[in-house]
Coordinates of C-alpha atoms and ligand atoms in Angstrom, one line a residue:
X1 CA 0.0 0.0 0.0
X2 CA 1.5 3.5 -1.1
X3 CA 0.3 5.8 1.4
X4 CA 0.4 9.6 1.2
X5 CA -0.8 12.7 1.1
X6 CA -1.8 15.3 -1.8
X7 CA -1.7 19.1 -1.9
X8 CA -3.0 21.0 -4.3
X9 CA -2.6 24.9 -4.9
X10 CA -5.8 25.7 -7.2
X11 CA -5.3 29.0 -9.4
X12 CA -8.0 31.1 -12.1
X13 CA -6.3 28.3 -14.8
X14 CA -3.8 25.9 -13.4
X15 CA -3.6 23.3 -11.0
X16 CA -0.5 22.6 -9.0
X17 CA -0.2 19.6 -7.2
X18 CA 2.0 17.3 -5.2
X19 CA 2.2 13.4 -4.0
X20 CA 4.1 13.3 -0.7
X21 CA 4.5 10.1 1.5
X22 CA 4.0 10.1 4.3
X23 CA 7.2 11.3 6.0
X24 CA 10.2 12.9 4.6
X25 CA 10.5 15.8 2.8
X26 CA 11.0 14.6 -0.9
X27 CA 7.3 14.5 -2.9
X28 CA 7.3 10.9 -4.6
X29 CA 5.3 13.2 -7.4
X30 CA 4.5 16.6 -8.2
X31 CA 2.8 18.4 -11.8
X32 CA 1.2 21.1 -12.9
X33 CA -2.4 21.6 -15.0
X34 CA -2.0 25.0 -16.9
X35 CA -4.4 26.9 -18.8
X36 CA -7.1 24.9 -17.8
X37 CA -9.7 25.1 -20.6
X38 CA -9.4 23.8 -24.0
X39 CA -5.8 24.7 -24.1
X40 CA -5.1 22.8 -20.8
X41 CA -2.3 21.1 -20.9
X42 CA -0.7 18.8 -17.8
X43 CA 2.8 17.7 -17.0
X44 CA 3.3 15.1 -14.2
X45 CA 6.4 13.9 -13.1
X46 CA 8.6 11.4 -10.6
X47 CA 10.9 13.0 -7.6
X48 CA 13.8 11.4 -10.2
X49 CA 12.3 13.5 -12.8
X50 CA 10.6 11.3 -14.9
X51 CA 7.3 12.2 -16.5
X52 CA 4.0 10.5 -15.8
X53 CA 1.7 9.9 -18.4
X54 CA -1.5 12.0 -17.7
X55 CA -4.2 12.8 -20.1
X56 CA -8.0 13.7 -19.4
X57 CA -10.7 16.4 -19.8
X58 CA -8.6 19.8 -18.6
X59 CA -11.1 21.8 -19.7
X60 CA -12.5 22.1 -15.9
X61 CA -10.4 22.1 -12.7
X62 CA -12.2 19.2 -11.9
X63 CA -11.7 17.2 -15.3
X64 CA -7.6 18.0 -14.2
X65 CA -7.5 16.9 -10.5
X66 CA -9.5 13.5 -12.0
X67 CA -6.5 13.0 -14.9
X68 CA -3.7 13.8 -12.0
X69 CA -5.5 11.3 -10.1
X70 CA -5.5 8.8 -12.9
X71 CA -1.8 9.8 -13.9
X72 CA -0.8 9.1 -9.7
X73 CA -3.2 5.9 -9.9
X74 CA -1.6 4.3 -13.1
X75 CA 2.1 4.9 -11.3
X76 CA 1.2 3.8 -8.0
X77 CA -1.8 1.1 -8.1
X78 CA -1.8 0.4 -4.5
X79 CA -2.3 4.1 -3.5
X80 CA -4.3 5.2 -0.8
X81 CA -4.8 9.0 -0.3
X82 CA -5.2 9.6 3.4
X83 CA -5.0 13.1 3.3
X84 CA -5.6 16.4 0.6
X85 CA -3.7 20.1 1.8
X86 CA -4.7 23.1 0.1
X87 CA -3.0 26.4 -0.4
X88 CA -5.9 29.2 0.5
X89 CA -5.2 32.7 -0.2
X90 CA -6.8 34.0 3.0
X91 CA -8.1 32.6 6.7
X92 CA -9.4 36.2 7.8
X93 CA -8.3 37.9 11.5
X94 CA -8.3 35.1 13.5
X95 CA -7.0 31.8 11.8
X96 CA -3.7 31.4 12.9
X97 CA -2.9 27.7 11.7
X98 CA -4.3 25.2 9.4
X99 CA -7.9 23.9 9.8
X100 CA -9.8 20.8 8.5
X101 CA -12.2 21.8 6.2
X102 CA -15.6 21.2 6.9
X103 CA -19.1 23.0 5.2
X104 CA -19.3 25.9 8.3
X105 CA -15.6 27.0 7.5
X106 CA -15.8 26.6 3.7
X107 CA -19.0 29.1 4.2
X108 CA -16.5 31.6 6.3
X109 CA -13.7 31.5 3.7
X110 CA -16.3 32.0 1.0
X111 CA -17.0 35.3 3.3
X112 CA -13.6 36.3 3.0
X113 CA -13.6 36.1 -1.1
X114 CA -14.2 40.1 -1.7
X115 CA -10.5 40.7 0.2
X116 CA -8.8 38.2 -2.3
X117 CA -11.4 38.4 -5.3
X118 CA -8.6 36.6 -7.7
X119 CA -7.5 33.9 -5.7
X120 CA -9.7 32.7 -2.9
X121 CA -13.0 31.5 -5.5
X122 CA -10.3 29.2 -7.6
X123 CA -9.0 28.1 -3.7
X124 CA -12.1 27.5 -2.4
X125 CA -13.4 26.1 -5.9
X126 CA -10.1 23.9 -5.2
X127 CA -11.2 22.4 -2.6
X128 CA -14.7 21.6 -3.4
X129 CA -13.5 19.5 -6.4
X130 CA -11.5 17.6 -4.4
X131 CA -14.5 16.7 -1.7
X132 CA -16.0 15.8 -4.7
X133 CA -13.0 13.9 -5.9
X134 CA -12.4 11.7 -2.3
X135 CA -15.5 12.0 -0.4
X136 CA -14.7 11.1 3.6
X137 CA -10.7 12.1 2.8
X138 CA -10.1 15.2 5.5
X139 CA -9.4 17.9 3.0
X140 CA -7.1 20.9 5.4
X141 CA -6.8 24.4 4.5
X142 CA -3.5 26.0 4.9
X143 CA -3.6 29.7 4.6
X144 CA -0.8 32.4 3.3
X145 CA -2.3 34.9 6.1
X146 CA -1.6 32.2 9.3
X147 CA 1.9 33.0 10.0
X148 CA 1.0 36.7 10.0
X149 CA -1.3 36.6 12.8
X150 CA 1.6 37.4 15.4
X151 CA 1.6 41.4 14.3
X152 CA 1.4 43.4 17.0
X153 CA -1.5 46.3 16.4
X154 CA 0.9 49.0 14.6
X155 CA 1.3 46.2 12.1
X156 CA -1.9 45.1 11.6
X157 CA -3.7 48.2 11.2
X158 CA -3.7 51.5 9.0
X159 CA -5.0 54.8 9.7
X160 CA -8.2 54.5 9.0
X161 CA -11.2 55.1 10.8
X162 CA -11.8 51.8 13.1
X163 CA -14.9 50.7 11.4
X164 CA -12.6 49.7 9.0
X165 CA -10.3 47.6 10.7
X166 CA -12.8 46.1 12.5
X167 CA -14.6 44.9 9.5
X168 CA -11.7 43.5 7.6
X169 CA -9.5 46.0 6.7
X170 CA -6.1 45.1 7.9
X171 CA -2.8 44.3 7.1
X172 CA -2.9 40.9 6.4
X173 CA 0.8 40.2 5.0
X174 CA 0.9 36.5 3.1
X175 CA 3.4 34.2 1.8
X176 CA 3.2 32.9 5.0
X177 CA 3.5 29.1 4.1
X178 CA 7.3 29.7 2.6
X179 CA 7.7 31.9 5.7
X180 CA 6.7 29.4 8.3
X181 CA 9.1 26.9 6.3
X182 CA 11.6 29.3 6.2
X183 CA 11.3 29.8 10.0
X184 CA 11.5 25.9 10.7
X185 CA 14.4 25.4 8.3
X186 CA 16.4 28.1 10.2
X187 CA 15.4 26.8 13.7
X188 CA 17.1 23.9 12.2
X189 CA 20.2 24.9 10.6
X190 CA 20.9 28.2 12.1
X191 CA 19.0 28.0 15.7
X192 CA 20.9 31.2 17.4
X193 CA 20.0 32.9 14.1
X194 CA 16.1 31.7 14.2
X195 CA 16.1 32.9 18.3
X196 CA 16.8 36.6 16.7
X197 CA 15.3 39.1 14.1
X198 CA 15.8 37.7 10.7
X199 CA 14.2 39.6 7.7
X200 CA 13.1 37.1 5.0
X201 CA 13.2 38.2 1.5
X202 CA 10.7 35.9 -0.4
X203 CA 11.7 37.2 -3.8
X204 CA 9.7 35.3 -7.1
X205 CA 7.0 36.6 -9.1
X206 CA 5.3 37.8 -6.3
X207 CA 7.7 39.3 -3.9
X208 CA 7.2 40.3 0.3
X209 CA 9.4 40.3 3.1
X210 CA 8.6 39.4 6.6
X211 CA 10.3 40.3 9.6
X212 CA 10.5 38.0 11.9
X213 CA 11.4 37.8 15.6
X214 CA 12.1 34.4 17.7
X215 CA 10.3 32.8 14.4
X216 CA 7.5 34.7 14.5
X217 CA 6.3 37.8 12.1
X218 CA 6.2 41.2 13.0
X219 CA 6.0 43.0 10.3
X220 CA 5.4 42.2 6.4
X221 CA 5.8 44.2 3.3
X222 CA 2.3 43.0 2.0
X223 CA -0.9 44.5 3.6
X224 CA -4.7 44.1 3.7
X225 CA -3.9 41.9 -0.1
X226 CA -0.8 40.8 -2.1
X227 CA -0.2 44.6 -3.6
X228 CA 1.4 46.0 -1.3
X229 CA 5.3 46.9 -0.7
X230 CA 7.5 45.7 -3.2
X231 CA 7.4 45.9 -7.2
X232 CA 6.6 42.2 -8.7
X233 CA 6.6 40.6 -11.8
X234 CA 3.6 42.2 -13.0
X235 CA 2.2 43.9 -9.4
X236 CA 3.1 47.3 -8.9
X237 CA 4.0 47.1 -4.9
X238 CA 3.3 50.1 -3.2
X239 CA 1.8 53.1 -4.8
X240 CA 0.5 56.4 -3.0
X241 CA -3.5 55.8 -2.8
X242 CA -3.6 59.1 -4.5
X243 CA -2.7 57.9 -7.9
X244 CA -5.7 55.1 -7.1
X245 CA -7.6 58.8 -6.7
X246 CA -6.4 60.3 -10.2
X247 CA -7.0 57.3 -12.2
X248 CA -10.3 57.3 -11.2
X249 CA -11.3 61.1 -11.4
X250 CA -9.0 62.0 -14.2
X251 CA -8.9 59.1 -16.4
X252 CA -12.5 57.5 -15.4
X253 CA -10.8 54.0 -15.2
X254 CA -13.4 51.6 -13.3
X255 CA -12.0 49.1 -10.2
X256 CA -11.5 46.0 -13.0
X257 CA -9.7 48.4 -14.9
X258 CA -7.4 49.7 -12.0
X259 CA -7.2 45.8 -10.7
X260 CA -6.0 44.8 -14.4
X261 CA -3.4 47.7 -14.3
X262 CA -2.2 47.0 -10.6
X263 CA -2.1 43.3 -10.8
X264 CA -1.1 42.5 -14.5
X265 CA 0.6 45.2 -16.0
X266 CA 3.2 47.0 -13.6
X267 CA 6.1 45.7 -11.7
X268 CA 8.9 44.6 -13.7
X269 CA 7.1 44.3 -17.1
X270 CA 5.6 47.6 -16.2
X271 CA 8.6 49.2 -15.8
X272 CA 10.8 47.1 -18.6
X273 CA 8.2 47.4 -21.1
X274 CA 9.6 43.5 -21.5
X275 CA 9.4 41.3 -19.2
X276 CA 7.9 40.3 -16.0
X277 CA 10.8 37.5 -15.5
X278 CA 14.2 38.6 -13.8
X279 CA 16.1 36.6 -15.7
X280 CA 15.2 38.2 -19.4
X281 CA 15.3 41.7 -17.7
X282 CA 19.2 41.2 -16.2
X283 CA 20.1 39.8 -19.9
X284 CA 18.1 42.4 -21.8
X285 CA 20.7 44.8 -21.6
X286 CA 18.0 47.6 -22.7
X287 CA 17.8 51.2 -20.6
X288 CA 14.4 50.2 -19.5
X289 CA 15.3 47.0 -18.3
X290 CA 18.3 47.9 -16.4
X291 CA 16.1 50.6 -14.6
X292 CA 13.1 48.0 -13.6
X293 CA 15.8 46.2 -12.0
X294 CA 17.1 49.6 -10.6
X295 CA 14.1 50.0 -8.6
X296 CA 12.9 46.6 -7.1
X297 CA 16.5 46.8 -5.9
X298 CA 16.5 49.9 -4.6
X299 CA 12.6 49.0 -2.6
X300 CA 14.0 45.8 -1.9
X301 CA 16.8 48.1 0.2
X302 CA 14.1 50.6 1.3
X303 CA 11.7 47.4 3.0
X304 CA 14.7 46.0 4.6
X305 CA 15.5 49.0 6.4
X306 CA 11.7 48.7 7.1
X307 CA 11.6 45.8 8.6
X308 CA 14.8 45.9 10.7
X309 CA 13.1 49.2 12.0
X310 CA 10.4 47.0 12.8
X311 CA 12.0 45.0 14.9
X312 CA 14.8 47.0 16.2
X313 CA 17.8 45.6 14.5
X314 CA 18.5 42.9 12.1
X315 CA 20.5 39.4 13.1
X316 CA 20.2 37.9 9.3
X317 CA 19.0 38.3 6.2
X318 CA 17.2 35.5 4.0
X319 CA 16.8 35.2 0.7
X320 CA 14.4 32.8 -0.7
X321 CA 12.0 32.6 -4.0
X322 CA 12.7 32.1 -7.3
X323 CA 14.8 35.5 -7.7
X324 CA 16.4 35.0 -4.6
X325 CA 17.5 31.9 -4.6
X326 CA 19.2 32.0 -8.1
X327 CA 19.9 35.8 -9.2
X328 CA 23.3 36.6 -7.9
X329 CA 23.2 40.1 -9.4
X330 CA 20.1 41.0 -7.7
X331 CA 21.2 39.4 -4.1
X332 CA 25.0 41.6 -4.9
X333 CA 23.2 44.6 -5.9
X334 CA 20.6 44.8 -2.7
X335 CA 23.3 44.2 0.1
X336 CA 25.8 46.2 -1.8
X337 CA 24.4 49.6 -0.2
X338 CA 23.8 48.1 2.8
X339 CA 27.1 48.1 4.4
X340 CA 25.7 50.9 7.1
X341 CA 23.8 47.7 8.8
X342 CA 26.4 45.0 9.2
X343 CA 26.1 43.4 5.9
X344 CA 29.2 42.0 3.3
X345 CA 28.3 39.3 0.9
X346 CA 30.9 37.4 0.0
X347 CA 31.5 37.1 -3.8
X348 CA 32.7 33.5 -3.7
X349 CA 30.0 32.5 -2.2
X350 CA 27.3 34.1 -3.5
X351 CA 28.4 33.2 -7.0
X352 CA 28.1 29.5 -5.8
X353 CA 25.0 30.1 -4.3
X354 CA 26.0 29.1 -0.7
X355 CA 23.6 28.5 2.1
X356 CA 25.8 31.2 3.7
X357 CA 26.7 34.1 1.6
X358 CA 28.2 37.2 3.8
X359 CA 31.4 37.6 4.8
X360 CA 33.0 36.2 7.7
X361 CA 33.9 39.8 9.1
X362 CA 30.1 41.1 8.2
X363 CA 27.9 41.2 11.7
X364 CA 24.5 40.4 10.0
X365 CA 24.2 37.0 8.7
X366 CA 23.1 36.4 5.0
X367 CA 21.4 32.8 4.0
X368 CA 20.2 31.7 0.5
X369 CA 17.5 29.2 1.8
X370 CA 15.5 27.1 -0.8
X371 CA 11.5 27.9 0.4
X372 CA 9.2 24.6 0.3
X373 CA 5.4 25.5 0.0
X374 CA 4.2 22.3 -0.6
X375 CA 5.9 20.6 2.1
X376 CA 4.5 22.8 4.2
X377 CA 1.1 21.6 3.3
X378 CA 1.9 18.2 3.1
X379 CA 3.2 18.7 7.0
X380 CA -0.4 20.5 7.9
X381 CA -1.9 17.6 5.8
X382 CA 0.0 14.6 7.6
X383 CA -0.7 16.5 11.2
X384 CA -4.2 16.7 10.4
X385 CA -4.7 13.1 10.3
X386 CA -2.4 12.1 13.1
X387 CA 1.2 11.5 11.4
X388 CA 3.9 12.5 13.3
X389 CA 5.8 15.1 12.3
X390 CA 9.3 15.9 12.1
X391 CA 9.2 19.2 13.6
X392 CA 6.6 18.2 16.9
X393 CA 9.5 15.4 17.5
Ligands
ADP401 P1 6.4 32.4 -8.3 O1 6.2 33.5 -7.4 O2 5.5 32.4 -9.5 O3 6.5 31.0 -7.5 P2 9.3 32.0 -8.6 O4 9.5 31.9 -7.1 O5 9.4 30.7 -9.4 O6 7.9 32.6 -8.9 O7 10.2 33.1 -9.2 C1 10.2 33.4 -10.6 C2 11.2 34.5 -10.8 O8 12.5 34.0 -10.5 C3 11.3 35.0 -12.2 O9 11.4 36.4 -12.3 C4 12.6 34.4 -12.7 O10 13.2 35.1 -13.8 C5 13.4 34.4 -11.5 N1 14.6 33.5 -11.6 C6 14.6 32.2 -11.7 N2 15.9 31.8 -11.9 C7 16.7 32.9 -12.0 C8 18.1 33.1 -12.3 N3 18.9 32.1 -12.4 N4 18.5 34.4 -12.3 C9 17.6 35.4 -12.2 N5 16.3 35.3 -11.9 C10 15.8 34.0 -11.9

C-alpha cells in the first residue's frame, strides 16, 4: 500500500499539485495543469524527474484533478490517499494555523472572497472539487495569512477610521506558508539565528518580506492583499492611494480596470516594457530593463531597512523565492548599499549560491535558503490526520 498525502494549490487556470508520502520531505510526485480550458495542458512527473503519463478532460479544474488522479493511480496502483492540503489565499483575523475543512468553515472562507477576489474562489473552488473527488478524505486548508497573525496592532492596522479595521480592513501580510518553512528550516540549521530578528526576503513573481522575531512575524511588506510593498513581476508594490484617486477622477478607469493595471501590468514588465521574468530583464541589456531592475532593488533596500526598523535591529537576512535563490546580481546589488547595517556578501560564495553568503567579518548574517510550499502543506496535511511530524519530534 502506497500511502500519502496530496496538496493542491488551485489558481483562475492551473492546478499545482504534489504526491508526498508520508514522511520525509521529498514528494514521490508533483505536476502542474496550466491553462485549464481547452488549451489545458498537464505535465506530471517522478521526484527522479521522470514524467507521468497524464491525459483527461482539462477543460475544468475538476476534469484536471481527476486526470492527475488517474496519472498518480496508473504509477502507483496500491495508492491510498489519506489526506488532501490546500494552499488558501486567506483565513481572515483570526486563523492562525491550518484547519480541517468542513461545510461551516468553507462558508466563512467564501466570506472572505471580496478581500482576495482573484484567488480565494479558484482556492475554495479547489477544494470543493477535491471533496467531490475523495468524499470522507479530510481535505485541510492552509492559509498564506496564518503566519501573519503574530503582528502586533501598529502592524496590523492602517489609519483609517476603526470601522474599518474592525470589518476586515487590515494588514494581512501573506506568503506565509514559505515563511513558516523558512522559520523551521532556520530553527534547524541556524537555531541562534532563528532565536533573533531575521528579515526574510521571499523574492519570485510575487515578492514580500517578513520580519521575523524568535520565528515569529512582526512585520510584512504585503498588507490588507498581495499589492502592497514591493514591485513584482507584473504587481506594482506600493503606490500612493492618490494615484488610485487620479486614475479614477481624471482618467474615469473603473476598479476591473485599476485591478488589471495594478495586478497585470506593472512591476517589472511595467517598468521594462519587457518582461515580468528577472532573468530576461538582467540579460536584456536595454535602458528600460536595467532601470526595472534599478528600482525593485532599490525597494528591496528601502523594505529591509523597514523591517529591521520594525524590529529593532536585524541578526540575518534571508533570501528565498525564485529570484532569490538563483539571481546573484540582484542578491549583490541589494546588500551592496547596505554596508551601514552589518552586511558584506561574500563574492565566492554568492556566485556559488552558498547557504551562507556574507562575509566572515560582516555582523549580519546572509542565508540563501530554498523555500518549500508544498511541504509545508503536506506537514499541515499529515498532522491533520495524526502523522507524526518531524518538527513536533
Ligand atoms: P512564483 O512567485 O511564481 O512562484 P518563482 O519563485 O518561481 O515565482 O520566481 C520566478 C522569478 O525568479 C522570475 O522572475 C525568474 O526570472 C526568477 N529567476 C529564476 N531563476 C533565475 C536566475 N537564475 N536568475 C535570475 N532570476 C531568476
Amino acid at each position: 500500500m502506497t500511502q500519502a498525502v496530496l496538496t493542491l494549490n488551485a489558481g483562475s487556470s492551473s492546478l499545482k499539485v504534489s504526491l508526498f508520502p508520508t514522511t520525509g520531505d521529498v514528494p514521490l510526485a508533483s505536476g502542474l495543469a496550466d491553462r485549464i480550458g481547452p488549451e489545458g495542458t498537464l505535465r506530471l512527473k517522478t521526484a527522479a524527474g521522470e514524467a507521468i503519463a497524464a491525459t483527461g478532460d482539462l477543460t475544468s479544474h475538476a476534469g484536471a484533478l481527476a486526470a492527475v488522479i488517474a496519472g498518480f493511480r496508473a504509477a502507483w496502483p496500491d495508492l491510498d490517499l489519506l489526506a488532501v492540503g490546500h494552499r488558501v489565499v486567506h483565513g481572515g483575523a483570526d486563523r492562525a494555523r491550518p484547519v480541517t475543512v468542513d461545510a461551516a468553515l468553507l462558508d466563512d472562507l467564501a466570506r472572505l472572497a471580496p478581500f482576495a477576489p482573484l484567488h480565494q474562489p479558484h482556492n475554495l473552488a479547489g477544494i470543493r472539487t477535491a471533496m467531490a473527488a475523495f468524499p470522507g478524505v479530510p481535505q485541510v486548508a492552509c492559509f498564506d495569512t496564518a503566519f501573519h497573525r503574530s503582528h502586533p496592532w501598529v502592524n496590523d492596522t492602517f489609519a483609517l477610521p476603526r470601522a474599518l479595521y474592525d470589518e476586515g480592513v487590515r494588514r494581512y501580510g501573506f506568503h506565509g506558508l514559505s515563511y513558516d518553512y523558512i522559520a523551521g528550516e532556520l530553527a534547524r540549521i541556524a537555531p541562534h539565528l532563528a532565536e533573533g530578528r531575521v528579515v526574510v526576503a521571499h523574492l519570485g513573481n510575487g515578492a514580500s518580506m517578513c520580519g521575523m522575531t524568535g520565528g515569529r512575524s512582526i512585520a510584512s511588506t504585503m498588507g490588507f492583499s498581495a499589492l502592497d510593498g514591493l514591485p513584482m513581476g507584473t504587481r506594482s508594490g506600493q503606490v500612493d492611494p492618490g494615484v488610485l484617486l487620479y486614475l479614477m477622477d481624471q482618467k474615469g478607469m473603473t476598479p476591473a480596470e485599476i485591478s488589471d493595471l495594478l495586478y497585470k501590468r506593472s512591476g517589472l514588465l511595467g517598468l521594462s516594457g519587457l518582461s515580468n521574468d528577472m532573468r530576461e530583464l538582467e540579460a536584456a541589456g536595454t535602458p528600460e530593463a536595467a532601470e526595472a531592475i534599478d528600482y525593485f532593488v532599490f525597494r528591496c533596500q528601502r523594505e529591509i531597512g523597514s523591517m529591521a526598523a520594525a524590529m529593532g535591529g536585524m541578526d540575518a537576512l534571508i533570501f528565498c523565492g525564485g529570484i532569490g535563490e538563483n539571481s546573484r546580481l540582484v542578491r549583490t546589488r541589494i546588500c551592496d548599499r547596505l554596508g551601514w547595517m552589518g552586511i558584506e556578501i561574500d563574492p565566492g560564495r554568492n556566485a556559488a549560491n552558498a547557504q551562507v553568503i556574507s562575509s566572515d567579518m560582516a555582523s549580519t548574517t546572509v542565508m540563501v535558503v530554498p523555500t518549500n510550499e508544498e511541504l509545508v502543506i503536506a506537514r499541515a496535511a499529515r498532522a491533520a490526520v495524526g502523522l507524526a511530524e518531524r518538527e513536533a519530534a
